[in-house]
Amino acid sequence: MILKILASKSMQNLTGYIMKDDAVLVSTNMESVDAPGMAREFGLVTGLNPLKHKAIHLVISHPLGERVSQEQMAHEDQEALKGLGYENCPF
């Protein structure tokens, strides 16, 4: 497994990018499950503490041909967030 971390200045751009037509939402603690709604929710949180980079995009990659279930992906998401100290942040 490889973890890649990308910083973003715009929640609108990030949620639009990660929620493309063929995207599958594996895990979230947000109320919204669409890009505009998630951007609004993230905007409320980031408005409380304005930062240069408002979000990070974690990309978890697996070896070619390795099959990973959505449950495994959700577990890996939680472990990565916890390991990076983001377990209490919106995702």
PDB file of N, CA and C in Angstrom:
ATOM      1  N   MET A   1       0.846  -1.170   0.000  1.00  0.00           N
ATOM      2  CA  MET A   1       0.000   0.000   0.000  1.00  0.00           C
ATOM      3  C   MET A   1       0.893   1.236   0.000  1.00  0.00           C
ATOM      4  N   ILE A   2       0.515   2.217  -0.786  1.00  0.00           N
ATOM      5  CA  ILE A   2       1.236   3.480  -0.861  1.00  0.00           C
ATOM      6  C   ILE A   2       0.264   4.603  -0.519  1.00  0.00           C
ATOM      7  N   LEU A   3       0.679   5.502   0.357  1.00  0.00           N
ATOM      8  CA  LEU A   3      -0.142   6.650   0.742  1.00  0.00           C
ATOM      9  C   LEU A   3       0.490   7.900   0.152  1.00  0.00           C
ATOM     10  N   LYS A   4      -0.304   8.656  -0.593  1.00  0.00           N
ATOM     11  CA  LYS A   4       0.150   9.912  -1.181  1.00  0.00           C
ATOM     12  C   LYS A   4      -0.728  11.021  -0.615  1.00  0.00           C
ATOM     13  N   ILE A   5      -0.117  12.143  -0.213  1.00  0.00           N
ATOM     14  CA  ILE A   5      -0.855  13.253   0.381  1.00  0.00           C
ATOM     15  C   ILE A   5      -0.718  14.478  -0.518  1.00  0.00           C
ATOM     16  N   LEU A   6      -1.856  15.030  -0.935  1.00  0.00           N
ATOM     17  CA  LEU A   6      -1.884  16.218  -1.784  1.00  0.00           C
ATOM     18  C   LEU A   6      -2.608  17.334  -1.039  1.00  0.00           C
ATOM     19  N   ALA A   7      -2.073  18.552  -1.095  1.00  0.00           N
ATOM     20  CA  ALA A   7      -2.713  19.696  -0.442  1.00  0.00           C
ATOM     21  C   ALA A   7      -3.589  20.428  -1.450  1.00  0.00           C
ATOM     22  N   SER A   8      -4.657  21.039  -0.956  1.00  0.00           N
ATOM     23  CA  SER A   8      -5.574  21.788  -1.815  1.00  0.00           C
ATOM     24  C   SER A   8      -5.969  23.086  -1.133  1.00  0.00           C
ATOM     25  N   LYS A   9      -6.105  24.142  -1.928  1.00  0.00           N
ATOM     26  CA  LYS A   9      -6.541  25.436  -1.400  1.00  0.00           C
ATOM     27  C   LYS A   9      -8.048  25.626  -1.559  1.00  0.00           C
ATOM     28  N   SER A  10      -8.692  24.801  -2.388  1.00  0.00           N
ATOM     29  CA  SER A  10     -10.105  24.988  -2.689  1.00  0.00           C
ATOM     30  C   SER A  10     -10.898  23.715  -2.429  1.00  0.00           C
ATOM     31  N   MET A  11     -11.843  23.801  -1.496  1.00  0.00           N
ATOM     32  CA  MET A  11     -12.709  22.649  -1.229  1.00  0.00           C
ATOM     33  C   MET A  11     -13.611  22.359  -2.416  1.00  0.00           C
ATOM     34  N   GLN A  12     -14.073  23.395  -3.092  1.00  0.00           N
ATOM     35  CA  GLN A  12     -14.940  23.225  -4.261  1.00  0.00           C
ATOM     36  C   GLN A  12     -14.228  22.410  -5.337  1.00  0.00           C
ATOM     37  N   ASN A  13     -12.985  22.791  -5.642  1.00  0.00           N
ATOM     38  CA  ASN A  13     -12.226  22.074  -6.665  1.00  0.00           C
ATOM     39  C   ASN A  13     -11.919  20.648  -6.233  1.00  0.00           C
ATOM     40  N   LEU A  14     -11.527  20.484  -4.967  1.00  0.00           N
ATOM     41  CA  LEU A  14     -11.169  19.152  -4.479  1.00  0.00           C
ATOM     42  C   LEU A  14     -12.368  18.216  -4.474  1.00  0.00           C
ATOM     43  N   THR A  15     -13.497  18.654  -3.922  1.00  0.00           N
ATOM     44  CA  THR A  15     -14.663  17.766  -3.877  1.00  0.00           C
ATOM     45  C   THR A  15     -15.179  17.477  -5.282  1.00  0.00           C
ATOM     46  N   GLY A  16     -15.119  18.455  -6.171  1.00  0.00           N
ATOM     47  CA  GLY A  16     -15.508  18.211  -7.561  1.00  0.00           C
ATOM     48  C   GLY A  16     -14.616  17.193  -8.225  1.00  0.00           C
ATOM     49  N   TYR A  17     -13.325  17.244  -7.920  1.00  0.00           N
ATOM     50  CA  TYR A  17     -12.364  16.304  -8.510  1.00  0.00           C
ATOM     51  C   TYR A  17     -12.565  14.887  -7.975  1.00  0.00           C
ATOM     52  N   ILE A  18     -12.697  14.756  -6.653  1.00  0.00           N
ATOM     53  CA  ILE A  18     -12.776  13.405  -6.087  1.00  0.00           C
ATOM     54  C   ILE A  18     -14.156  12.770  -6.237  1.00  0.00           C
ATOM     55  N   MET A  19     -15.183  13.576  -6.515  1.00  0.00           N
ATOM     56  CA  MET A  19     -16.531  13.028  -6.664  1.00  0.00           C
ATOM     57  C   MET A  19     -16.963  13.016  -8.127  1.00  0.00           C
ATOM     58  N   LYS A  20     -16.063  12.592  -9.012  1.00  0.00           N
ATOM     59  CA  LYS A  20     -16.390  12.473 -10.427  1.00  0.00           C
ATOM     60  C   LYS A  20     -17.521  11.470 -10.623  1.00  0.00           C
ATOM     61  N   ASP A  21     -18.036  11.410 -11.828  1.00  0.00           N
ATOM     62  CA  ASP A  21     -19.186  10.547 -12.135  1.00  0.00           C
ATOM     63  C   ASP A  21     -19.004   9.099 -11.717  1.00  0.00           C
ATOM     64  N   ASP A  22     -17.802   8.548 -11.892  1.00  0.00           N
ATOM     65  CA  ASP A  22     -17.587   7.129 -11.607  1.00  0.00           C
ATOM     66  C   ASP A  22     -17.026   6.887 -10.199  1.00  0.00           C
ATOM     67  N   ALA A  23     -16.979   7.932  -9.370  1.00  0.00           N
ATOM     68  CA  ALA A  23     -16.421   7.807  -8.024  1.00  0.00           C
ATOM     69  C   ALA A  23     -17.364   7.028  -7.106  1.00  0.00           C
ATOM     70  N   VAL A  24     -16.766   6.306  -6.182  1.00  0.00           N
ATOM     71  CA  VAL A  24     -17.517   5.586  -5.158  1.00  0.00           C
ATOM     72  C   VAL A  24     -17.093   6.149  -3.808  1.00  0.00           C
ATOM     73  N   LEU A  25     -18.040   6.656  -3.052  1.00  0.00           N
ATOM     74  CA  LEU A  25     -17.756   7.191  -1.729  1.00  0.00           C
ATOM     75  C   LEU A  25     -17.656   6.017  -0.762  1.00  0.00           C
ATOM     76  N   VAL A  26     -16.457   5.780  -0.242  1.00  0.00           N
ATOM     77  CA  VAL A  26     -16.206   4.618   0.608  1.00  0.00           C
ATOM     78  C   VAL A  26     -16.497   4.923   2.067  1.00  0.00           C
ATOM     79  N   SER A  27     -16.057   6.083   2.542  1.00  0.00           N
ATOM     80  CA  SER A  27     -16.328   6.445   3.935  1.00  0.00           C
ATOM     81  C   SER A  27     -16.341   7.959   4.073  1.00  0.00           C
ATOM     82  N   THR A  28     -17.163   8.444   4.970  1.00  0.00           N
ATOM     83  CA  THR A  28     -17.253   9.870   5.254  1.00  0.00           C
ATOM     84  C   THR A  28     -17.900  10.061   6.614  1.00  0.00           C
ATOM     85  N   ASN A  29     -17.650  11.210   7.223  1.00  0.00           N
ATOM     86  CA  ASN A  29     -18.378  11.564   8.431  1.00  0.00           C
ATOM     87  C   ASN A  29     -19.188  12.841   8.180  1.00  0.00           C
ATOM     88  N   MET A  30     -19.399  13.149   6.912  1.00  0.00           N
ATOM     89  CA  MET A  30     -20.154  14.326   6.494  1.00  0.00           C
ATOM     90  C   MET A  30     -21.620  13.943   6.277  1.00  0.00           C
ATOM     91  N   GLU A  31     -22.512  14.921   6.363  1.00  0.00           N
ATOM     92  CA  GLU A  31     -23.929  14.681   6.074  1.00  0.00           C
ATOM     93  C   GLU A  31     -24.148  14.538   4.571  1.00  0.00           C
ATOM     94  N   SER A  32     -23.474  15.394   3.801  1.00  0.00           N
ATOM     95  CA  SER A  32     -23.647  15.403   2.346  1.00  0.00           C
ATOM     96  C   SER A  32     -22.843  14.290   1.696  1.00  0.00           C
ATOM     97  N   VAL A  33     -23.348  13.818   0.573  1.00  0.00           N
ATOM     98  CA  VAL A  33     -22.620  12.794  -0.188  1.00  0.00           C
ATOM     99  C   VAL A  33     -22.397  13.235  -1.630  1.00  0.00           C
ATOM    100  N   ASP A  34     -22.641  14.533  -1.913  1.00  0.00           N
ATOM    101  CA  ASP A  34     -22.361  15.058  -3.248  1.00  0.00           C
ATOM    102  C   ASP A  34     -21.345  16.193  -3.115  1.00  0.00           C
ATOM    103  N   ALA A  35     -20.665  16.516  -4.220  1.00  0.00           N
ATOM    104  CA  ALA A  35     -19.579  17.500  -4.201  1.00  0.00           C
ATOM    105  C   ALA A  35     -20.013  18.876  -3.691  1.00  0.00           C
ATOM    106  N   PRO A  36     -21.116  19.463  -4.183  1.00  0.00           N
ATOM    107  CA  PRO A  36     -21.491  20.794  -3.686  1.00  0.00           C
ATOM    108  C   PRO A  36     -21.814  20.802  -2.191  1.00  0.00           C
ATOM    109  N   GLY A  37     -22.514  19.787  -1.724  1.00  0.00           N
ATOM    110  CA  GLY A  37     -22.865  19.707  -0.307  1.00  0.00           C
ATOM    111  C   GLY A  37     -21.645  19.528   0.571  1.00  0.00           C
ATOM    112  N   MET A  38     -20.735  18.667   0.143  1.00  0.00           N
ATOM    113  CA  MET A  38     -19.512  18.466   0.917  1.00  0.00           C
ATOM    114  C   MET A  38     -18.680  19.743   0.945  1.00  0.00           C
ATOM    115  N   ALA A  39     -18.600  20.444  -0.175  1.00  0.00           N
ATOM    116  CA  ALA A  39     -17.842  21.701  -0.229  1.00  0.00           C
ATOM    117  C   ALA A  39     -18.435  22.717   0.743  1.00  0.00           C
ATOM    118  N   ARG A  40     -19.769  22.793   0.815  1.00  0.00           N
ATOM    119  CA  ARG A  40     -20.420  23.706   1.758  1.00  0.00           C
ATOM    120  C   ARG A  40     -20.083  23.340   3.209  1.00  0.00           C
ATOM    121  N   GLU A  41     -20.186  22.046   3.521  1.00  0.00           N
ATOM    122  CA  GLU A  41     -19.892  21.603   4.890  1.00  0.00           C
ATOM    123  C   GLU A  41     -18.437  21.869   5.261  1.00  0.00           C
ATOM    124  N   PHE A  42     -17.524  21.525   4.357  1.00  0.00           N
ATOM    125  CA  PHE A  42     -16.111  21.788   4.619  1.00  0.00           C
ATOM    126  C   PHE A  42     -15.876  23.289   4.772  1.00  0.00           C
ATOM    127  N   GLY A  43     -16.584  24.104   3.978  1.00  0.00           N
ATOM    128  CA  GLY A  43     -16.448  25.551   4.057  1.00  0.00           C
ATOM    129  C   GLY A  43     -16.822  26.086   5.426  1.00  0.00           C
ATOM    130  N   LEU A  44     -17.847  25.502   6.034  1.00  0.00           N
ATOM    131  CA  LEU A  44     -18.251  25.918   7.382  1.00  0.00           C
ATOM    132  C   LEU A  44     -17.135  25.649   8.386  1.00  0.00           C
ATOM    133  N   VAL A  45     -16.502  24.497   8.257  1.00  0.00           N
ATOM    134  CA  VAL A  45     -15.436  24.128   9.184  1.00  0.00           C
ATOM    135  C   VAL A  45     -14.195  24.967   8.948  1.00  0.00           C
ATOM    136  N   THR A  46     -13.781  25.112   7.688  1.00  0.00           N
ATOM    137  CA  THR A  46     -12.556  25.865   7.409  1.00  0.00           C
ATOM    138  C   THR A  46     -12.730  27.350   7.692  1.00  0.00           C
ATOM    139  N   GLY A  47     -13.968  27.832   7.688  1.00  0.00           N
ATOM    140  CA  GLY A  47     -14.219  29.232   8.031  1.00  0.00           C
ATOM    141  C   GLY A  47     -13.912  29.534   9.486  1.00  0.00           C
ATOM    142  N   LEU A  48     -13.934  28.502  10.327  1.00  0.00           N
ATOM    143  CA  LEU A  48     -13.630  28.682  11.741  1.00  0.00           C
ATOM    144  C   LEU A  48     -12.140  28.892  11.984  1.00  0.00           C
ATOM    145  N   ASN A  49     -11.311  28.362  11.101  1.00  0.00           N
ATOM    146  CA  ASN A  49      -9.860  28.450  11.255  1.00  0.00           C
ATOM    147  C   ASN A  49      -9.234  28.574   9.871  1.00  0.00           C
ATOM    148  N   PRO A  50      -9.247  29.770   9.267  1.00  0.00           N
ATOM    149  CA  PRO A  50      -8.732  29.949   7.911  1.00  0.00           C
ATOM    150  C   PRO A  50      -7.260  29.535   7.792  1.00  0.00           C
ATOM    151  N   LEU A  51      -6.984  28.699   6.824  1.00  0.00           N
ATOM    152  CA  LEU A  51      -5.636  28.211   6.560  1.00  0.00           C
ATOM    153  C   LEU A  51      -5.314  28.375   5.086  1.00  0.00           C
ATOM    154  N   LYS A  52      -4.033  28.370   4.757  1.00  0.00           N
ATOM    155  CA  LYS A  52      -3.623  28.464   3.356  1.00  0.00           C
ATOM    156  C   LYS A  52      -4.108  27.229   2.583  1.00  0.00           C
ATOM    157  N   HIS A  53      -3.806  26.050   3.115  1.00  0.00           N
ATOM    158  CA  HIS A  53      -4.260  24.801   2.496  1.00  0.00           C
ATOM    159  C   HIS A  53      -5.418  24.288   3.324  1.00  0.00           C
ATOM    160  N   LYS A  54      -6.602  24.379   2.769  1.00  0.00           N
ATOM    161  CA  LYS A  54      -7.815  24.061   3.510  1.00  0.00           C
ATOM    162  C   LYS A  54      -8.080  22.566   3.620  1.00  0.00           C
ATOM    163  N   ALA A  55      -7.430  21.785   2.767  1.00  0.00           N
ATOM    164  CA  ALA A  55      -7.720  20.354   2.754  1.00  0.00           C
ATOM    165  C   ALA A  55      -6.524  19.569   2.257  1.00  0.00           C
ATOM    166  N   ILE A  56      -6.546  18.300   2.585  1.00  0.00           N
ATOM    167  CA  ILE A  56      -5.596  17.382   1.962  1.00  0.00           C
ATOM    168  C   ILE A  56      -6.393  16.269   1.299  1.00  0.00           C
ATOM    169  N   HIS A  57      -5.827  15.712   0.287  1.00  0.00           N
ATOM    170  CA  HIS A  57      -6.421  14.590  -0.431  1.00  0.00           C
ATOM    171  C   HIS A  57      -5.481  13.414  -0.226  1.00  0.00           C
ATOM    172  N   LEU A  58      -5.956  12.411   0.497  1.00  0.00           N
ATOM    173  CA  LEU A  58      -5.161  11.208   0.721  1.00  0.00           C
ATOM    174  C   LEU A  58      -5.469  10.199  -0.365  1.00  0.00           C
ATOM    175  N   VAL A  59      -4.439   9.726  -1.038  1.00  0.00           N
ATOM    176  CA  VAL A  59      -4.595   8.714  -2.076  1.00  0.00           C
ATOM    177  C   VAL A  59      -3.931   7.444  -1.575  1.00  0.00           C
ATOM    178  N   ILE A  60      -4.708   6.393  -1.417  1.00  0.00           N
ATOM    179  CA  ILE A  60      -4.176   5.103  -0.980  1.00  0.00           C
ATOM    180  C   ILE A  60      -4.174   4.182  -2.187  1.00  0.00           C
ATOM    181  N   SER A  61      -2.983   3.740  -2.581  1.00  0.00           N
ATOM    182  CA  SER A  61      -2.835   2.885  -3.760  1.00  0.00           C
ATOM    183  C   SER A  61      -2.397   1.486  -3.355  1.00  0.00           C
ATOM    184  N   HIS A  62      -2.814   0.514  -4.155  1.00  0.00           N
ATOM    185  CA  HIS A  62      -2.460  -0.885  -3.928  1.00  0.00           C
ATOM    186  C   HIS A  62      -1.743  -1.429  -5.159  1.00  0.00           C
ATOM    187  N   PRO A  63      -1.010  -2.525  -4.997  1.00  0.00           N
ATOM    188  CA  PRO A  63      -0.334  -3.124  -6.152  1.00  0.00           C
ATOM    189  C   PRO A  63      -1.331  -3.498  -7.246  1.00  0.00           C
ATOM    190  N   LEU A  64      -0.894  -3.389  -8.474  1.00  0.00           N
ATOM    191  CA  LEU A  64      -1.724  -3.738  -9.624  1.00  0.00           C
ATOM    192  C   LEU A  64      -2.250  -5.163  -9.471  1.00  0.00           C
ATOM    193  N   GLY A  65      -3.534  -5.329  -9.645  1.00  0.00           N
ATOM    194  CA  GLY A  65      -4.154  -6.641  -9.563  1.00  0.00           C
ATOM    195  C   GLY A  65      -4.662  -7.013  -8.180  1.00  0.00           C
ATOM    196  N   GLU A  66      -4.263  -6.268  -7.145  1.00  0.00           N
ATOM    197  CA  GLU A  66      -4.741  -6.568  -5.796  1.00  0.00           C
ATOM    198  C   GLU A  66      -6.187  -6.097  -5.664  1.00  0.00           C
ATOM    199  N   ARG A  67      -7.056  -6.989  -5.234  1.00  0.00           N
ATOM    200  CA  ARG A  67      -8.467  -6.666  -5.041  1.00  0.00           C
ATOM    201  C   ARG A  67      -8.703  -6.274  -3.596  1.00  0.00           C
ATOM    202  N   VAL A  68      -9.309  -5.113  -3.396  1.00  0.00           N
ATOM    203  CA  VAL A  68      -9.588  -4.616  -2.050  1.00  0.00           C
ATOM    204  C   VAL A  68     -11.069  -4.284  -1.982  1.00  0.00           C
ATOM    205  N   SER A  69     -11.755  -4.825  -0.978  1.00  0.00           N
ATOM    206  CA  SER A  69     -13.187  -4.557  -0.823  1.00  0.00           C
ATOM    207  C   SER A  69     -13.400  -3.137  -0.304  1.00  0.00           C
ATOM    208  N   GLN A  70     -14.633  -2.654  -0.448  1.00  0.00           N
ATOM    209  CA  GLN A  70     -14.963  -1.326   0.077  1.00  0.00           C
ATOM    210  C   GLN A  70     -14.812  -1.287   1.593  1.00  0.00           C
ATOM    211  N   GLU A  71     -15.110  -2.389   2.266  1.00  0.00           N
ATOM    212  CA  GLU A  71     -14.946  -2.452   3.710  1.00  0.00           C
ATOM    213  C   GLU A  71     -13.464  -2.321   4.087  1.00  0.00           C
ATOM    214  N   GLN A  72     -12.585  -2.999   3.323  1.00  0.00           N
ATOM    215  CA  GLN A  72     -11.147  -2.892   3.567  1.00  0.00           C
ATOM    216  C   GLN A  72     -10.666  -1.463   3.308  1.00  0.00           C
ATOM    217  N   MET A  73     -11.185  -0.853   2.231  1.00  0.00           N
ATOM    218  CA  MET A  73     -10.806   0.523   1.912  1.00  0.00           C
ATOM    219  C   MET A  73     -11.218   1.466   3.039  1.00  0.00           C
ATOM    220  N   ALA A  74     -12.445   1.301   3.546  1.00  0.00           N
ATOM    221  CA  ALA A  74     -12.936   2.152   4.627  1.00  0.00           C
ATOM    222  C   ALA A  74     -12.063   1.981   5.869  1.00  0.00           C
ATOM    223  N   HIS A  75     -11.669   0.754   6.166  1.00  0.00           N
ATOM    224  CA  HIS A  75     -10.800   0.493   7.317  1.00  0.00           C
ATOM    225  C   HIS A  75      -9.438   1.161   7.118  1.00  0.00           C
ATOM    226  N   GLU A  76      -8.874   1.036   5.918  1.00  0.00           N
ATOM    227  CA  GLU A  76      -7.586   1.669   5.621  1.00  0.00           C
ATOM    228  C   GLU A  76      -7.697   3.192   5.721  1.00  0.00           C
ATOM    229  N   ASP A  77      -8.821   3.740   5.263  1.00  0.00           N
ATOM    230  CA  ASP A  77      -9.047   5.190   5.385  1.00  0.00           C
ATOM    231  C   ASP A  77      -8.965   5.606   6.848  1.00  0.00           C
ATOM    232  N   GLN A  78      -9.699   4.894   7.702  1.00  0.00           N
ATOM    233  CA  GLN A  78      -9.739   5.225   9.126  1.00  0.00           C
ATOM    234  C   GLN A  78      -8.353   5.105   9.763  1.00  0.00           C
ATOM    235  N   GLU A  79      -7.630   4.071   9.401  1.00  0.00           N
ATOM    236  CA  GLU A  79      -6.286   3.868   9.959  1.00  0.00           C
ATOM    237  C   GLU A  79      -5.332   4.970   9.506  1.00  0.00           C
ATOM    238  N   ALA A  80      -5.417   5.363   8.245  1.00  0.00           N
ATOM    239  CA  ALA A  80      -4.560   6.438   7.731  1.00  0.00           C
ATOM    240  C   ALA A  80      -4.882   7.753   8.433  1.00  0.00           C
ATOM    241  N   LEU A  81      -6.174   8.074   8.566  1.00  0.00           N
ATOM    242  CA  LEU A  81      -6.572   9.306   9.248  1.00  0.00           C
ATOM    243  C   LEU A  81      -6.086   9.307  10.697  1.00  0.00           C
ATOM    244  N   LYS A  82      -6.250   8.183  11.366  1.00  0.00           N
ATOM    245  CA  LYS A  82      -5.819   8.071  12.755  1.00  0.00           C
ATOM    246  C   LYS A  82      -4.300   8.215  12.860  1.00  0.00           C
ATOM    247  N   GLY A  83      -3.575   7.537  11.995  1.00  0.00           N
ATOM    248  CA  GLY A  83      -2.117   7.586  12.010  1.00  0.00           C
ATOM    249  C   GLY A  83      -1.563   8.976  11.754  1.00  0.00           C
ATOM    250  N   LEU A  84      -2.285   9.777  10.977  1.00  0.00           N
ATOM    251  CA  LEU A  84      -1.858  11.138  10.663  1.00  0.00           C
ATOM    252  C   LEU A  84      -2.412  12.168  11.645  1.00  0.00           C
ATOM    253  N   GLY A  85      -3.231  11.709  12.595  1.00  0.00           N
ATOM    254  CA  GLY A  85      -3.783  12.619  13.596  1.00  0.00           C
ATOM    255  C   GLY A  85      -5.031  13.360  13.127  1.00  0.00           C
ATOM    256  N   TYR A  86      -5.697  12.860  12.100  1.00  0.00           N
ATOM    257  CA  TYR A  86      -6.889  13.511  11.548  1.00  0.00           C
ATOM    258  C   TYR A  86      -8.187  12.793  11.895  1.00  0.00           C
ATOM    259  N   GLU A  87      -8.179  11.905  12.882  1.00  0.00           N
ATOM    260  CA  GLU A  87      -9.372  11.105  13.142  1.00  0.00           C
ATOM    261  C   GLU A  87     -10.561  11.927  13.598  1.00  0.00           C
ATOM    262  N   ASN A  88     -10.345  13.128  14.142  1.00  0.00           N
ATOM    263  CA  ASN A  88     -11.456  13.976  14.591  1.00  0.00           C
ATOM    264  C   ASN A  88     -11.790  15.102  13.625  1.00  0.00           C
ATOM    265  N   CYS A  89     -11.248  15.011  12.422  1.00  0.00           N
ATOM    266  CA  CYS A  89     -11.503  16.027  11.394  1.00  0.00           C
ATOM    267  C   CYS A  89     -12.584  15.544  10.430  1.00  0.00           C
ATOM    268  N   PRO A  90     -13.277  16.482   9.777  1.00  0.00           N
ATOM    269  CA  PRO A  90     -14.267  16.050   8.779  1.00  0.00           C
ATOM    270  C   PRO A  90     -13.570  15.411   7.582  1.00  0.00           C
ATOM    271  N   PHE A  91     -14.177  14.346   7.084  1.00  0.00           N
ATOM    272  CA  PHE A  91     -13.648  13.686   5.882  1.00  0.00           C
ATOM    273  C   PHE A  91     -14.778  13.142   5.047  1.00  0.00           C
TER     274      PHE A  91
END
